[in-house]
Tab-separated table of C-alpha atoms in Angstrom:
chain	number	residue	atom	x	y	z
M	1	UNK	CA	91.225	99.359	80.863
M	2	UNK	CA	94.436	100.998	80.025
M	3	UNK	CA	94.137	104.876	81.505
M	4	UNK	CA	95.891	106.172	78.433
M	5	UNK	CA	96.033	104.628	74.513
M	6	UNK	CA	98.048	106.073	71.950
M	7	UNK	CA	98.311	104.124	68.785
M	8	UNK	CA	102.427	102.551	68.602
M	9	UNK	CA	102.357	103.220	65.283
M	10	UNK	CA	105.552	103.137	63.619
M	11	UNK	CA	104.174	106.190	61.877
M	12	UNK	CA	106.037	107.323	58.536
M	13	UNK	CA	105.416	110.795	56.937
M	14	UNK	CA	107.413	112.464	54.324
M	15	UNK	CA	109.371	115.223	54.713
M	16	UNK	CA	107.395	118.376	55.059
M	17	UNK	CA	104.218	116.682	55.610
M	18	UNK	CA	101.686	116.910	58.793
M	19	UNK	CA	101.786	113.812	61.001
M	20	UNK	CA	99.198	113.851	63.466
M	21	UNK	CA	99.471	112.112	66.458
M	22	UNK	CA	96.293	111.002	68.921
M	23	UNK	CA	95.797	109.755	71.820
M	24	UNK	CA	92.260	108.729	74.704
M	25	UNK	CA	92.165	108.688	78.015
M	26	UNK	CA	89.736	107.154	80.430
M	27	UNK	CA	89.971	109.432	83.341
M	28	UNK	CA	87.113	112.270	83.192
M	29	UNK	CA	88.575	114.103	85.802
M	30	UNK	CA	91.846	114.580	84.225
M	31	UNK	CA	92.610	118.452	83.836
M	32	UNK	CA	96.143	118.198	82.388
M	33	UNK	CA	97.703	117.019	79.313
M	34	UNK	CA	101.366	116.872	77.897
M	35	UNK	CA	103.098	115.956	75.317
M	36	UNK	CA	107.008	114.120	75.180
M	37	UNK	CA	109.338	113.869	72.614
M	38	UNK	CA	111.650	110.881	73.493
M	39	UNK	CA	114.892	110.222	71.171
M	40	UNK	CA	116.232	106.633	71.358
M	41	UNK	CA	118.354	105.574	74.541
M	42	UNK	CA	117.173	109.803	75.987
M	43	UNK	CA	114.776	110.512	78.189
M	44	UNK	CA	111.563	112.290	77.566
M	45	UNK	CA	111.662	115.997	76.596
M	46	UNK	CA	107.921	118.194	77.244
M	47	UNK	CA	107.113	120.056	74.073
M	48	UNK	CA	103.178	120.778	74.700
M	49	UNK	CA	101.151	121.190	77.621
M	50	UNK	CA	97.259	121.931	77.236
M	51	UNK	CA	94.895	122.104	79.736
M	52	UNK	CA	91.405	123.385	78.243
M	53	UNK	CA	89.713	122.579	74.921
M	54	UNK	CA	90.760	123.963	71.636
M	55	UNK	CA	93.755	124.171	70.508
M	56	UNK	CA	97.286	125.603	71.768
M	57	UNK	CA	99.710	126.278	69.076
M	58	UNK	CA	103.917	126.737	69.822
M	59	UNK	CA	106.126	127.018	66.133
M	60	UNK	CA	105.007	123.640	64.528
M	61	UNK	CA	103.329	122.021	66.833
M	62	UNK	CA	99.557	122.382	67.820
M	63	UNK	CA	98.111	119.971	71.146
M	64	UNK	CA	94.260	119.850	70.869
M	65	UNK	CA	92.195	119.024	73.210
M	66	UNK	CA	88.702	117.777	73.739
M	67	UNK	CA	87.129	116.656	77.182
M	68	UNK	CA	84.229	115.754	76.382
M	69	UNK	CA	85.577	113.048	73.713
M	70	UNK	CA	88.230	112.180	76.168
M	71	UNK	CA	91.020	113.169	73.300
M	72	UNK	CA	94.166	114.671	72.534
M	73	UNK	CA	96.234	115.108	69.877
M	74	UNK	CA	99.449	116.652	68.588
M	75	UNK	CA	99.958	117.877	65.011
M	76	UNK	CA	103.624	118.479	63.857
M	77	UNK	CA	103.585	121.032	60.825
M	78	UNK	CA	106.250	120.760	58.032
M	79	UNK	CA	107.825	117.570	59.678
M	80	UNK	CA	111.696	117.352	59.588
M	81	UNK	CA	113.499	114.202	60.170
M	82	UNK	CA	114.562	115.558	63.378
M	83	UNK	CA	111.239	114.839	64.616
M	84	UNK	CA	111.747	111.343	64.588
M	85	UNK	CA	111.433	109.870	68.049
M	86	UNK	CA	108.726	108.427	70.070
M	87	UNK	CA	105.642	110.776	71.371
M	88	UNK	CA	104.407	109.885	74.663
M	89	UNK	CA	101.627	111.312	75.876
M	90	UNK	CA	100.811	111.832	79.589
M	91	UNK	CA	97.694	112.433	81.632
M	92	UNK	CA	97.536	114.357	85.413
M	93	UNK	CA	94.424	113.537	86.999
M	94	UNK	CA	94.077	115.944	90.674
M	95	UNK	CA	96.750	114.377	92.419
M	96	UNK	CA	100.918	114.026	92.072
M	97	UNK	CA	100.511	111.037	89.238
M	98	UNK	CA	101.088	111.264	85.549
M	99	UNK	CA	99.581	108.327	83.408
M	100	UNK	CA	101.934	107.876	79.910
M	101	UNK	CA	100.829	106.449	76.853
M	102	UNK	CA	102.751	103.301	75.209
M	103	UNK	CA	104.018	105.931	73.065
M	104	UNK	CA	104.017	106.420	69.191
M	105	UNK	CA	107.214	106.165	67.050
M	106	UNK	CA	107.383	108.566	64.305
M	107	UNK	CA	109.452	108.432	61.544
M	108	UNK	CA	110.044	111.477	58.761
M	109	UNK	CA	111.429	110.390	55.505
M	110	UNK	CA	113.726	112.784	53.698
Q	1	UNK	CA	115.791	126.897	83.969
Q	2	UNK	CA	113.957	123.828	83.744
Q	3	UNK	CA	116.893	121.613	84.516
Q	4	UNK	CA	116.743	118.376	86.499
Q	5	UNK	CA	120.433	116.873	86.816
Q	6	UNK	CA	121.043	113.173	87.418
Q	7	UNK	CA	123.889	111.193	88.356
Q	8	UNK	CA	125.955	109.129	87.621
Q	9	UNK	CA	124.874	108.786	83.973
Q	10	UNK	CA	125.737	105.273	83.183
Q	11	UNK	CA	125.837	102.816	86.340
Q	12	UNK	CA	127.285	98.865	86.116
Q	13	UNK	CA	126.696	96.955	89.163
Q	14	UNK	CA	126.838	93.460	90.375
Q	15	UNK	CA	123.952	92.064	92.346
Q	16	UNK	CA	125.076	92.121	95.577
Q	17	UNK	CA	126.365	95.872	95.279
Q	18	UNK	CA	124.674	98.685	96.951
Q	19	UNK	CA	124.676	101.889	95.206
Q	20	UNK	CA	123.086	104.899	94.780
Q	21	UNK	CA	121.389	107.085	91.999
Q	22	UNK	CA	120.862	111.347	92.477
Q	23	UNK	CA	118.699	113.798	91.439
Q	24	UNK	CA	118.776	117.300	91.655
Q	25	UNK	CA	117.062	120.356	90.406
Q	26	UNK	CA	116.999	124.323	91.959
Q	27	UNK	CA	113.676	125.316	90.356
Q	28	UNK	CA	111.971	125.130	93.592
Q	29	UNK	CA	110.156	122.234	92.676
Q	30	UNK	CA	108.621	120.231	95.558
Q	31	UNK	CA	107.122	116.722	93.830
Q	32	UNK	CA	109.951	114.704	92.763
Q	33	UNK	CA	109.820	111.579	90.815
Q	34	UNK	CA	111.438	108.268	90.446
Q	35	UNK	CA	110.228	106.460	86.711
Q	36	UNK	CA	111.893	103.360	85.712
Q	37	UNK	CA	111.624	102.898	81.994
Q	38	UNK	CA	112.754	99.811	79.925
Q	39	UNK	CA	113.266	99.827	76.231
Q	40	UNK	CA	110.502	100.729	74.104
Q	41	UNK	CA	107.843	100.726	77.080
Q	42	UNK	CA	106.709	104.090	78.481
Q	43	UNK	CA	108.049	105.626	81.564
Q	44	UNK	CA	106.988	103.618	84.731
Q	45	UNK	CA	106.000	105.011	87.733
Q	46	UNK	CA	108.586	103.998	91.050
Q	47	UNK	CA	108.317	106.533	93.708
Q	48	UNK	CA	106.260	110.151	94.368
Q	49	UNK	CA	107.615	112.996	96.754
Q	50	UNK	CA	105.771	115.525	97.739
Q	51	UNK	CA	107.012	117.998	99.717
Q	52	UNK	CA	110.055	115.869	100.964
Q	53	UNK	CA	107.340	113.629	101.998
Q	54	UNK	CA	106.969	110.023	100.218
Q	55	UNK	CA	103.263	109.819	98.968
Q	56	UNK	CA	103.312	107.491	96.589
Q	57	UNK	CA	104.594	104.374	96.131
Q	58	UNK	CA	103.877	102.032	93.433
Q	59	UNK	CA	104.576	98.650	94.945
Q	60	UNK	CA	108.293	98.780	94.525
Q	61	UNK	CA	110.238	96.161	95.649
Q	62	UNK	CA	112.344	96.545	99.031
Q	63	UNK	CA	115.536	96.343	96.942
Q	64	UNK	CA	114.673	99.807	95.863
Q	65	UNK	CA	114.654	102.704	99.206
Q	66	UNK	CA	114.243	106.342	97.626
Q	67	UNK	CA	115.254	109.193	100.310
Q	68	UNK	CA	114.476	113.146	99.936
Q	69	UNK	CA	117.040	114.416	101.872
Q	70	UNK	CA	115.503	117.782	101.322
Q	71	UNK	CA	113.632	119.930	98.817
Q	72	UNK	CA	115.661	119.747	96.145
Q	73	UNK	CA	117.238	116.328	96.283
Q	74	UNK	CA	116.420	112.923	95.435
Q	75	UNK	CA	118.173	109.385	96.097
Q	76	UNK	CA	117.477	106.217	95.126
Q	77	UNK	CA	119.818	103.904	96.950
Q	78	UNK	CA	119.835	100.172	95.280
Q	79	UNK	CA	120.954	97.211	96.938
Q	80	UNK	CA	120.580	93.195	96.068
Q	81	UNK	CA	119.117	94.231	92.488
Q	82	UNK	CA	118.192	91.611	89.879
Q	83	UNK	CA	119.508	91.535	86.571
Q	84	UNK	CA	115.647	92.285	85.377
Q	85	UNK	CA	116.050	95.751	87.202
Q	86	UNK	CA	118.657	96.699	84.540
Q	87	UNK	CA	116.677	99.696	83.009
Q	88	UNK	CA	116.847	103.701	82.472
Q	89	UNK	CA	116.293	105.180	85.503
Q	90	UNK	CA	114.388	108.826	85.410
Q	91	UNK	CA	113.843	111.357	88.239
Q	92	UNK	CA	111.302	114.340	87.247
Q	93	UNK	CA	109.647	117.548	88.973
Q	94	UNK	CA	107.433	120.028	89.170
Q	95	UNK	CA	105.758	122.557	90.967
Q	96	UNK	CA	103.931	120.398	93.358
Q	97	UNK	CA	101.758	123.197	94.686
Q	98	UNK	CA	97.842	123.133	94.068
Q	99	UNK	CA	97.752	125.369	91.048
Q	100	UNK	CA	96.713	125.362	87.756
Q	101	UNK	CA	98.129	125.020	84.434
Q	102	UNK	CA	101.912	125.571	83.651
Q	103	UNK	CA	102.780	124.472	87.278
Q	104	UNK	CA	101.925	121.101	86.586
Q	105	UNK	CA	104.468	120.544	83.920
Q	106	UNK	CA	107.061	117.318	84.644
Q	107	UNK	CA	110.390	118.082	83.479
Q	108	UNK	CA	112.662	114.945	83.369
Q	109	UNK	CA	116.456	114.666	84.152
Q	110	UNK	CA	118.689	112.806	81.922
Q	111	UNK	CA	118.520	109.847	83.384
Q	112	UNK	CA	120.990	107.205	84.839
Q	113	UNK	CA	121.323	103.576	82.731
Q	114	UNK	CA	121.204	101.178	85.206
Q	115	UNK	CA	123.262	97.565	84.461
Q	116	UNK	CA	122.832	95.095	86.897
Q	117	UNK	CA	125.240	92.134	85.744
């Protein structure tokens, strides 16, 4: 059982559109949760962090977060095509190790 | 400053060369990380420092010996690699420290694209 699924999408949304991005973990005792942008051939930039349920809102982009489904989420408000790139998200359980999803590629049409 | 520097940036090497990859950040950080991450895969967990002290390690092969020289530096020295190790190499950080929220955030360095011909 994979520790962290995110659909791979490719995901397309149109220019000034919500895309909403999801993602399950397995882990019940995990207590943090990020979000990465990654552009191609960069490495991964943290734009959210959450760590309690609800949600947690910075410019266009809202993380929400629910234990008890095990599930996390990232909306991007009035998408730009600069937001295309892959979203990982990653999982810290009590210790030092972060578990990454496979990532989902968005893509924002103009 | 949430900066995490890395070099060199691009590194071609044959497979009997021995070389070595760096990582440094001044934010006081004391876990490090060493991620190796191939194209289109997520980021893939090599090596954990904590508190210059290695306490994870995910089954990496010898080929690959990380050192923490101290607090805020971070080596990977390669030797004998295999063309399949040819990958984008990531070092992270973060607080380390038992606490709660914000000090758990893992900021990544550039990253150094590894060749092995």
């Amino acid at each position: 059982q994979k520790e962290v699924e995110q659909n791979s999408g490719p995901l397309s949304v149109p220019e000034g559109a919500i895309a909403s991005l999801n993602c399950t973990y397995s882990d019940r005792g995990s207590q943090s949760f990020f979000w990465y942008r990654q552009y191609s051939g960069k490495s991964p930039e943290l734009i959210m962090s959450i760590y309690s349920n609800g949600d947690k809102e910075d410019g266009r982009f809202t993380a929400q977060l629910n234990k008890a489904s095990q599930y996390v989420s990232l909306l991007i408000r009035d998408s730009q095509p600069s937001d295309s790139a892959t979203y990982l998200c990653a999982v810290k359980n009590t210790g030092n190790q972060f578990y990454f999803g496979t990532g989902t590629s968005l893509t924002v049409i103009p | 400053d949430t900066e995490v520097t890395q070099t060199p940036k691009h590194l071609v090497m044959g497979m009997t060369n021995k070389k070595s990859l760096k990582c440094e950040q001044h934010m006081g950080h004391r876990a490090m990380y060493w991620y190796k991450q191939k194209a289109k895969k997520p980021p893939e967990l090599m090596f954990v420092y904590s508190y210059e002290k290695l306490s994870i390690n995910e089954s990496v092969p010898s080929r690959f010996s990380p050192e923490c020289p101290n607090s805020s530096l971070l080596n990977l020295h390669l030797h004998a690699l295999q063309p399949e190790d040819s990958a984008l190499y990531l070092c992270a950080s973060r607080f380390g420290a038992p606490l709660a929220g914000e000090y758990n955030e893992q900021f990544f360095g550039p990253g150094t694209r590894l060749t092995v011909l």
